[in-house]
CSV table of C-alpha atoms in Angstrom, one decimal:
chain,number,residue,atom,x,y,z
X,1,MET,CA,0.0,0.0,0.0
X,2,THR,CA,2.8,2.4,0.8
X,3,LYS,CA,4.4,1.9,-2.5
X,4,PHE,CA,1.1,2.7,-4.2
X,5,LEU,CA,0.8,5.9,-2.2
X,6,VAL,CA,4.4,6.9,-3.1
X,7,TYR,CA,3.8,6.4,-6.9
X,8,ASN,CA,0.5,8.3,-6.7
X,9,ALA,CA,2.2,11.2,-4.8
X,10,ARG,CA,5.0,11.3,-7.3
X,11,LYS,CA,2.6,11.5,-10.3
X,12,ARG,CA,0.6,14.3,-8.6
X,13,GLN,CA,3.4,16.5,-7.3
X,14,GLU,CA,4.1,19.8,-8.9
X,15,GLY,CA,6.3,19.3,-11.9
X,16,GLY,CA,5.2,15.6,-12.2
X,17,ASP,CA,7.3,12.5,-11.6
X,18,SER,CA,11.0,13.4,-11.6
X,19,ALA,CA,14.2,11.5,-11.0
X,20,ALA,CA,15.5,14.6,-9.1
X,21,THR,CA,12.7,14.3,-6.5
X,22,TYR,CA,12.3,10.5,-6.5
X,23,PHE,CA,13.6,9.8,-3.0
X,24,GLU,CA,12.3,13.0,-1.5
X,25,ARG,CA,8.7,12.0,-2.4
X,26,THR,CA,9.3,8.5,-0.9
X,27,GLU,CA,10.5,10.0,2.3
X,28,CYS,CA,7.5,12.3,2.6
X,29,VAL,CA,5.1,9.4,2.3
X,30,ALA,CA,7.0,6.6,3.9
X,31,GLY,CA,9.3,8.4,6.3
X,32,VAL,CA,12.4,6.7,4.9
X,33,GLN,CA,14.0,6.3,1.5
X,34,ASP,CA,13.9,2.5,1.7
X,35,ALA,CA,12.2,0.6,4.4
X,36,ARG,CA,13.6,-2.8,3.5
X,37,PHE,CA,16.2,-4.1,5.9
X,38,GLN,CA,18.6,-5.8,3.6
X,39,GLN,CA,21.0,-7.0,6.3
X,40,LEU,CA,18.6,-9.9,7.0
X,41,MET,CA,18.1,-10.8,3.4
X,42,PRO,CA,21.2,-13.1,3.1
X,43,ASP,CA,20.0,-15.4,5.9
X,44,ILE,CA,17.7,-17.3,3.6
X,45,LEU,CA,20.6,-17.7,1.1
X,46,HIS,CA,22.8,-19.1,3.9
X,47,TRP,CA,19.9,-21.4,4.9
X,48,PHE,CA,19.8,-22.8,1.4
X,49,GLY,CA,23.6,-23.4,1.5
X,50,ILE,CA,24.5,-20.7,-1.0
X,51,GLN,CA,28.1,-19.7,-0.8
X,52,ARG,CA,28.6,-18.1,-4.2
X,53,ILE,CA,26.5,-16.3,-6.7
X,54,ASP,CA,28.0,-16.5,-10.2
X,55,ARG,CA,25.9,-13.7,-11.8
X,56,LEU,CA,23.9,-11.2,-9.7
X,57,MET,CA,21.3,-9.2,-11.5
X,58,SER,CA,20.5,-6.5,-9.0
X,59,MET,CA,21.2,-2.8,-9.1
X,60,SER,CA,20.7,-2.5,-5.3
X,61,ASN,CA,23.9,-1.5,-3.6
X,62,MET,CA,22.3,-2.3,-0.2
X,63,LYS,CA,21.5,-5.8,-1.4
X,64,TYR,CA,24.9,-6.4,-2.8
X,65,ASP,CA,26.7,-5.1,0.3
X,66,ALA,CA,24.5,-7.3,2.5
X,67,ILE,CA,25.3,-10.4,0.4
X,68,VAL,CA,29.1,-10.0,0.2
X,69,GLY,CA,29.1,-8.7,3.9
X,70,SER,CA,27.6,-12.0,5.0
X,71,GLY,CA,30.4,-13.9,3.3
X,72,ILE,CA,28.7,-14.9,0.1
X,73,GLU,CA,31.0,-14.4,-2.9
X,74,VAL,CA,29.6,-12.6,-6.0
X,75,GLY,CA,31.4,-13.5,-9.3
X,76,GLU,CA,29.8,-10.8,-11.5
X,77,ARG,CA,27.3,-8.1,-11.2
X,78,VAL,CA,25.1,-8.0,-14.3
X,79,PRO,CA,23.3,-4.7,-15.2
X,80,ILE,CA,19.7,-4.9,-16.1
X,81,PRO,CA,19.5,-4.7,-19.9
X,82,ASP,CA,18.1,-1.4,-21.1
X,83,GLU,CA,15.6,-3.2,-23.4
X,84,LEU,CA,14.1,-4.9,-20.3
X,85,VAL,CA,13.4,-1.5,-18.6
X,86,PRO,CA,10.1,0.0,-19.6
X,87,PRO,CA,10.2,3.8,-20.5
X,88,ASP,CA,8.0,4.6,-17.4
X,89,ALA,CA,10.7,3.1,-15.2
X,90,SER,CA,13.4,5.6,-16.3
X,91,VAL,CA,12.6,8.0,-13.4
X,92,GLU,CA,13.2,5.3,-10.8
X,93,MET,CA,16.2,3.8,-12.5
X,94,GLU,CA,18.1,7.1,-12.9
X,95,ALA,CA,17.3,8.2,-9.5
X,96,LYS,CA,18.6,5.0,-8.0
X,97,LYS,CA,21.8,5.1,-10.2
X,98,ALA,CA,22.5,8.6,-8.9
X,99,ALA,CA,22.0,7.3,-5.4
X,100,GLY,CA,24.7,4.7,-5.8
X,101,TYR,CA,22.9,1.8,-7.3
X,102,TYR,CA,25.0,-0.4,-9.7
X,103,ALA,CA,25.4,1.2,-13.1
X,104,PRO,CA,28.5,0.3,-15.1
X,105,GLU,CA,27.8,3.2,-17.5
X,106,GLY,CA,27.7,5.7,-14.6
X,107,ALA,CA,24.9,7.9,-13.3
X,108,LYS,CA,23.5,11.4,-14.4
X,109,ASP,CA,24.7,14.4,-12.4
X,110,ALA,CA,22.0,16.5,-10.5
X,111,GLY,CA,21.4,18.6,-13.7
X,112,GLY,CA,20.8,15.6,-15.8
X,113,LEU,CA,18.3,14.1,-13.2
X,114,LYS,CA,16.1,17.1,-13.7
X,115,ASP,CA,15.6,16.2,-17.3
X,116,VAL,CA,14.3,12.7,-16.5
X,117,VAL,CA,10.6,12.9,-16.0
X,118,GLY,CA,7.8,10.4,-16.2
X,119,ARG,CA,4.6,10.7,-18.2
X,120,GLY,CA,1.9,12.9,-16.7
X,121,LEU,CA,-1.3,11.9,-15.1
X,122,GLU,CA,-3.3,12.9,-18.3
X,123,LYS,CA,-1.5,10.1,-20.2
X,124,PHE,CA,-2.9,7.2,-18.2
């Protein structure tokens, strides 16, 4: 429910959905940028006996840090292919890259983030 409220608030804010204000809007609604506690996530991997992940397809720096911090080796981080990212997800993807999520091609600077905007409410 919180995620729905955040997406709704992002679409309705002045100026529309923008990568530059992505985390700001999330904090306004949820109180934090990310409520997931990734440090506990590797416990299930250990329970399954996983000691190495050959190819990790996740942009999350928090997830990666939790996995390797728990002693699980990661062979290769694989970026999410651009063709698998729908155009409407560009706001979220660019905001996360700028916040330190994995992006081998780098992230946009603050000025570039202002140019990344989602479609307006009228286009639903």
